[in-house]
Amino acid sequence: MMKPLSSNLFLGFELATEQLRAAIVDEDLTVLGYEAVDFDNELSEYQTRNGIFTTAGDACTTPVDMWVKALDVLLDKLRDKIDFGKIRAIGGSAQPATVWWTPEAIKILANLTASEPLHTQITPKAFSLLHTPVAQDTSTMFQARALEATLGGPQAVLQRVGTAPSVNVSLPAVQAMKIREGNAETWSKTAKVTFASNFLNTIFLGSFAPLGEAEVSGSGLWNLKKREWDQDVLDVVAGSKEEGGRFRKMLGEVESFGGKDIGKVSSYFVERYGFDKDAFVTPFTSDHLSTYLAACPSPNDAILSFGPQDAVITPATQYAPSILYNVYPHPAQDPREDKRYVVTLTSRNADSSRTLVRDLYTKSWSAFDRLVSVIAPGGSIGLDDKIFSFWLLQPENSASALVRGIYRFETGVKVNEFRDIRANPRCLVESQVLSLRVRYAKMRESGSFNSPKINTASKKKKTPTSLLAYRMGWAFDPYDTANLPSKLIVVGSVGNFPSVVSLVADVFNSPVYVPSGAAPSVTSTPATPKADASPGGRLSPILPTDPATSPADARSAAAMGGAYNARWAWRRSVRPEDFNGSFEDEIRGLLKKRWVAAQKAAASITLPVPSLLSPVGGYPQPKRSGLSSSVYVEEETSPVALTVNGVPPGLMGLGLGLGHLNTGGQLSKEDGPVLPTGRARTPTTSSQATNSTVLTQLSIGTNASGMTAMTSPGGAQTPNSGFGAATPASAAPSTLVINMLPTEEKDAQIGLCKVADADRDSFVTYASIVPEFCRLESMVAKAIV
């Protein structure tokens, strides 16, 4: 392990759906490493899949005691690699979920014995609800409708608590309402309700931690205008005024300042792990808000986070709640600043849809990436022959909240399957990114979040009516770039794929960056990324986490945000007079300081050290994507995996009437009714340009062996003796080599690496299909197809 540059270290956690992660930084924000515990692989006794249980009726839950044991495992891993005595502050985040505690939990937390691990002491008897609902749970539509009806409708509830339950059906408010109605015993036995985020800092404190205002603003229970619990909502959720008062006590106090020292770590961690008794805990927040803290975007930037829920996250200056997005108070804001906010647009059909498409049509994420790369924008070469797909496996967080199913369209007509089935991966990703792009443009055009410069630019431009797109009664100009971000910061494992970052850059007409994990000037040399074993035995690519390489682990952004917040809170605690402006200003200042120090260190080295400001010598530099297009796939992997009678494995039993699929990519008419026969589209020059060295002659194989399990891109971390490294499985890894494009110094200084540039012609191509995309999306949302 690299020797720490400082005696002051800061620890950040993220309790994600599928993993518990940690990031360590020093006082200069130098990243010392990452570590993770994968629930499916390392805690297999709980038998979760992607960290959750799914049951009939769209219910998704997770065992709370699994989180406790994961913390034991993670701390044991970290203990061998860092000195906990140098940790000065702890920050963190978690997925949206609630934890329901029994009255016995208070005594259990206060009397932990250092000689025993946590999971043998914080046992299931501490929880009144053993399996808690998570963000993927969509079984609460009835409760959401009932809550809205009681309080005057969606808009009335929106004005009260900033969100509409019928659109965000996994809100803690409606989940609590369902628990009270369907599990009266749990409700009566509960003494305390915490969110998953302050579940973690509650354990570190040894007593119940206050909820953070930034996170409770998205719970459906908090009135942000009044900055208090909405008692009317609490009464409806709890079933009566009396129970509403008790529910308020169960939730407890709310802390509005994210940089506050809310207490010292408990004696348990001091004695068992050697933490400094003066190390303190900060308020934890949600994973999306912590990702925002890690990226520190400028006012006109946006973060695109790929994960179980995709999200676009952007700063805002006003509180203007809308059914289209969620607005939160800034999670780390100095009380002396003007109030600022963070806006998120989310999509629930994210990793699950991509994983299903992978399993239906490919054998690995490498083949998925290759198919996205070689298929032309819009799925076809011709301008009038674009194809579209909508994979709505779960109720969406938008206008199509009540729609479920898989919808494909060719020339505006709904079909069961595309003539060229290889187009499915690209059409899925295009649909997901286009939906976020349209919703983002709508949000920015409202004027609530725009800078005066953007508003002025929008007003000057006039577009013929024939070129406008219409979405749910809203007309907008798809060619107008004024309401699109000046740059996109991409996090999440799908952001590893060269094809995806190039597609994102083209759709948003914005350069794409990824956060770096170490001093940029010494991190641009490509290194072998760590392999990430998925439960199916295949390997999915993720970014390197060695502090000597860059960028940072694609899935570690939220943990990094927790560590940054801990560093910020510590400075405020020990040097309150050093007011350095906003959180973003202070973090950017530290990153620039780190960059300057790294430049000086590089200048003293006699060997040539590559710089982000110029292409990396000796390595290919793609025009538009800095993520290398050299995708190494297992020998037996073919882009489309087929099985019995040539039917893709995932299509078996769906009643699509597929016959044999021959090596030419055409559907035959043997063995009963089939889909219309069509030619396999040939990659064009424009589609090949996305990744110049990707093989363009794709064969359709007939061997279905080696299909992967349904895991998220990036799979499961299986660490070995190296800090944050992983043990490859026996199969050869699917590898993506990281090459960065020339990055401007001002971006390199704040730890960003450019990986893709927008192509104007491709942007115009996507803009031209936006009207048809919006038309079909509206038809799907209205259930008229």
PDB file of N, CA, C and O in Angstrom, residues 467-492:
ATOM      1  N   LEU A 467     -39.961  21.266 -37.155  1.00  0.00           N
ATOM      2  CA  LEU A 467     -38.800  20.594 -36.566  1.00  0.00           C
ATOM      3  C   LEU A 467     -38.933  20.392 -35.061  1.00  0.00           C
ATOM      4  O   LEU A 467     -38.051  19.811 -34.441  1.00  0.00           O
ATOM      5  N   LEU A 468     -40.005  20.887 -34.470  1.00  0.00           N
ATOM      6  CA  LEU A 468     -40.178  20.756 -33.026  1.00  0.00           C
ATOM      7  C   LEU A 468     -40.579  19.338 -32.645  1.00  0.00           C
ATOM      8  O   LEU A 468     -41.171  18.597 -33.433  1.00  0.00           O
ATOM      9  N   ALA A 469     -40.237  18.959 -31.424  1.00  0.00           N
ATOM     10  CA  ALA A 469     -40.671  17.686 -30.861  1.00  0.00           C
ATOM     11  C   ALA A 469     -41.706  17.975 -29.783  1.00  0.00           C
ATOM     12  O   ALA A 469     -41.694  19.047 -29.153  1.00  0.00           O
ATOM     13  N   TYR A 470     -42.600  17.021 -29.564  1.00  0.00           N
ATOM     14  CA  TYR A 470     -43.673  17.195 -28.593  1.00  0.00           C
ATOM     15  C   TYR A 470     -43.670  16.010 -27.639  1.00  0.00           C
ATOM     16  O   TYR A 470     -43.715  14.856 -28.055  1.00  0.00           O
ATOM     17  N   ARG A 471     -43.599  16.330 -26.347  1.00  0.00           N
ATOM     18  CA  ARG A 471     -43.617  15.285 -25.323  1.00  0.00           C
ATOM     19  C   ARG A 471     -44.629  15.661 -24.261  1.00  0.00           C
ATOM     20  O   ARG A 471     -44.451  16.631 -23.542  1.00  0.00           O
ATOM     21  N   MET A 472     -45.681  14.872 -24.166  1.00  0.00           N
ATOM     22  CA  MET A 472     -46.725  15.080 -23.164  1.00  0.00           C
ATOM     23  C   MET A 472     -47.243  16.521 -23.180  1.00  0.00           C
ATOM     24  O   MET A 472     -47.372  17.171 -22.135  1.00  0.00           O
ATOM     25  N   GLY A 473     -47.495  17.046 -24.379  1.00  0.00           N
ATOM     26  CA  GLY A 473     -48.037  18.387 -24.513  1.00  0.00           C
ATOM     27  C   GLY A 473     -47.013  19.497 -24.467  1.00  0.00           C
ATOM     28  O   GLY A 473     -47.366  20.681 -24.560  1.00  0.00           O
ATOM     29  N   TRP A 474     -45.741  19.152 -24.354  1.00  0.00           N
ATOM     30  CA  TRP A 474     -44.693  20.168 -24.277  1.00  0.00           C
ATOM     31  C   TRP A 474     -43.907  20.177 -25.580  1.00  0.00           C
ATOM     32  O   TRP A 474     -43.398  19.147 -26.013  1.00  0.00           O
ATOM     33  N   ALA A 475     -43.812  21.334 -26.222  1.00  0.00           N
ATOM     34  CA  ALA A 475     -43.065  21.469 -27.466  1.00  0.00           C
ATOM     35  C   ALA A 475     -41.674  22.006 -27.182  1.00  0.00           C
ATOM     36  O   ALA A 475     -41.507  22.918 -26.376  1.00  0.00           O
ATOM     37  N   PHE A 476     -40.683  21.421 -27.840  1.00  0.00           N
ATOM     38  CA  PHE A 476     -39.313  21.904 -27.653  1.00  0.00           C
ATOM     39  C   PHE A 476     -38.510  21.661 -28.925  1.00  0.00           C
ATOM     40  O   PHE A 476     -38.888  20.857 -29.787  1.00  0.00           O
ATOM     41  N   ASP A 477     -37.401  22.363 -29.025  1.00  0.00           N
ATOM     42  CA  ASP A 477     -36.534  22.287 -30.183  1.00  0.00           C
ATOM     43  C   ASP A 477     -35.415  21.278 -29.907  1.00  0.00           C
ATOM     44  O   ASP A 477     -34.518  21.551 -29.102  1.00  0.00           O
ATOM     45  N   PRO A 478     -35.415  20.112 -30.548  1.00  0.00           N
ATOM     46  CA  PRO A 478     -34.385  19.108 -30.257  1.00  0.00           C
ATOM     47  C   PRO A 478     -33.000  19.486 -30.763  1.00  0.00           C
ATOM     48  O   PRO A 478     -32.011  18.869 -30.368  1.00  0.00           O
ATOM     49  N   TYR A 479     -32.922  20.498 -31.641  1.00  0.00           N
ATOM     50  CA  TYR A 479     -31.632  20.923 -32.170  1.00  0.00           C
ATOM     51  C   TYR A 479     -30.973  22.001 -31.307  1.00  0.00           C
ATOM     52  O   TYR A 479     -29.819  22.347 -31.509  1.00  0.00           O
ATOM     53  N   ASP A 480     -31.724  22.546 -30.354  1.00  0.00           N
ATOM     54  CA  ASP A 480     -31.220  23.621 -29.513  1.00  0.00           C
ATOM     55  C   ASP A 480     -30.294  23.051 -28.443  1.00  0.00           C
ATOM     56  O   ASP A 480     -30.698  22.184 -27.654  1.00  0.00           O
ATOM     57  N   THR A 481     -29.062  23.514 -28.405  1.00  0.00           N
ATOM     58  CA  THR A 481     -28.093  23.011 -27.424  1.00  0.00           C
ATOM     59  C   THR A 481     -28.008  23.879 -26.176  1.00  0.00           C
ATOM     60  O   THR A 481     -27.262  23.562 -25.257  1.00  0.00           O
ATOM     61  N   ALA A 482     -28.779  24.982 -26.154  1.00  0.00           N
ATOM     62  CA  ALA A 482     -28.661  25.921 -25.038  1.00  0.00           C
ATOM     63  C   ALA A 482     -29.089  25.291 -23.718  1.00  0.00           C
ATOM     64  O   ALA A 482     -28.573  25.656 -22.656  1.00  0.00           O
ATOM     65  N   ASN A 483     -30.034  24.346 -23.760  1.00  0.00           N
ATOM     66  CA  ASN A 483     -30.531  23.738 -22.535  1.00  0.00           C
ATOM     67  C   ASN A 483     -29.896  22.381 -22.250  1.00  0.00           C
ATOM     68  O   ASN A 483     -30.455  21.583 -21.491  1.00  0.00           O
ATOM     69  N   LEU A 484     -28.767  22.136 -22.847  1.00  0.00           N
ATOM     70  CA  LEU A 484     -28.025  20.912 -22.572  1.00  0.00           C
ATOM     71  C   LEU A 484     -26.777  21.257 -21.759  1.00  0.00           C
ATOM     72  O   LEU A 484     -26.298  22.387 -21.799  1.00  0.00           O
ATOM     73  N   PRO A 485     -26.229  20.303 -21.005  1.00  0.00           N
ATOM     74  CA  PRO A 485     -25.097  20.615 -20.117  1.00  0.00           C
ATOM     75  C   PRO A 485     -23.841  20.974 -20.902  1.00  0.00           C
ATOM     76  O   PRO A 485     -23.604  20.483 -22.011  1.00  0.00           O
ATOM     77  N   SER A 486     -23.023  21.831 -20.301  1.00  0.00           N
ATOM     78  CA  SER A 486     -21.754  22.189 -20.938  1.00  0.00           C
ATOM     79  C   SER A 486     -20.772  21.036 -20.903  1.00  0.00           C
ATOM     80  O   SER A 486     -19.929  20.897 -21.782  1.00  0.00           O
ATOM     81  N   LYS A 487     -20.869  20.194 -19.883  1.00  0.00           N
ATOM     82  CA  LYS A 487     -20.123  18.938 -19.870  1.00  0.00           C
ATOM     83  C   LYS A 487     -20.837  17.943 -18.980  1.00  0.00           C
ATOM     84  O   LYS A 487     -21.575  18.320 -18.065  1.00  0.00           O
ATOM     85  N   LEU A 488     -20.621  16.668 -19.275  1.00  0.00           N
ATOM     86  CA  LEU A 488     -21.234  15.579 -18.530  1.00  0.00           C
ATOM     87  C   LEU A 488     -20.147  14.821 -17.778  1.00  0.00           C
ATOM     88  O   LEU A 488     -19.112  14.465 -18.359  1.00  0.00           O
ATOM     89  N   ILE A 489     -20.382  14.571 -16.515  1.00  0.00           N
ATOM     90  CA  ILE A 489     -19.487  13.762 -15.699  1.00  0.00           C
ATOM     91  C   ILE A 489     -20.176  12.420 -15.494  1.00  0.00           C
ATOM     92  O   ILE A 489     -21.251  12.355 -14.890  1.00  0.00           O
ATOM     93  N   VAL A 490     -19.604  11.364 -16.038  1.00  0.00           N
ATOM     94  CA  VAL A 490     -20.249  10.051 -16.024  1.00  0.00           C
ATOM     95  C   VAL A 490     -19.631   9.186 -14.935  1.00  0.00           C
ATOM     96  O   VAL A 490     -18.406   9.080 -14.826  1.00  0.00           O
ATOM     97  N   VAL A 491     -20.484   8.571 -14.131  1.00  0.00           N
ATOM     98  CA  VAL A 491     -20.060   7.611 -13.122  1.00  0.00           C
ATOM     99  C   VAL A 491     -20.932   6.371 -13.267  1.00  0.00           C
ATOM    100  O   VAL A 491     -22.005   6.414 -13.853  1.00  0.00           O
ATOM    101  N   GLY A 492     -20.461   5.258 -12.727  1.00  0.00           N
ATOM    102  CA  GLY A 492     -21.193   4.015 -12.864  1.00  0.00           C
ATOM    103  C   GLY A 492     -20.514   3.108 -13.863  1.00  0.00           C
ATOM    104  O   GLY A 492     -19.814   3.549 -14.775  1.00  0.00           O
TER     105      GLY A 492
END
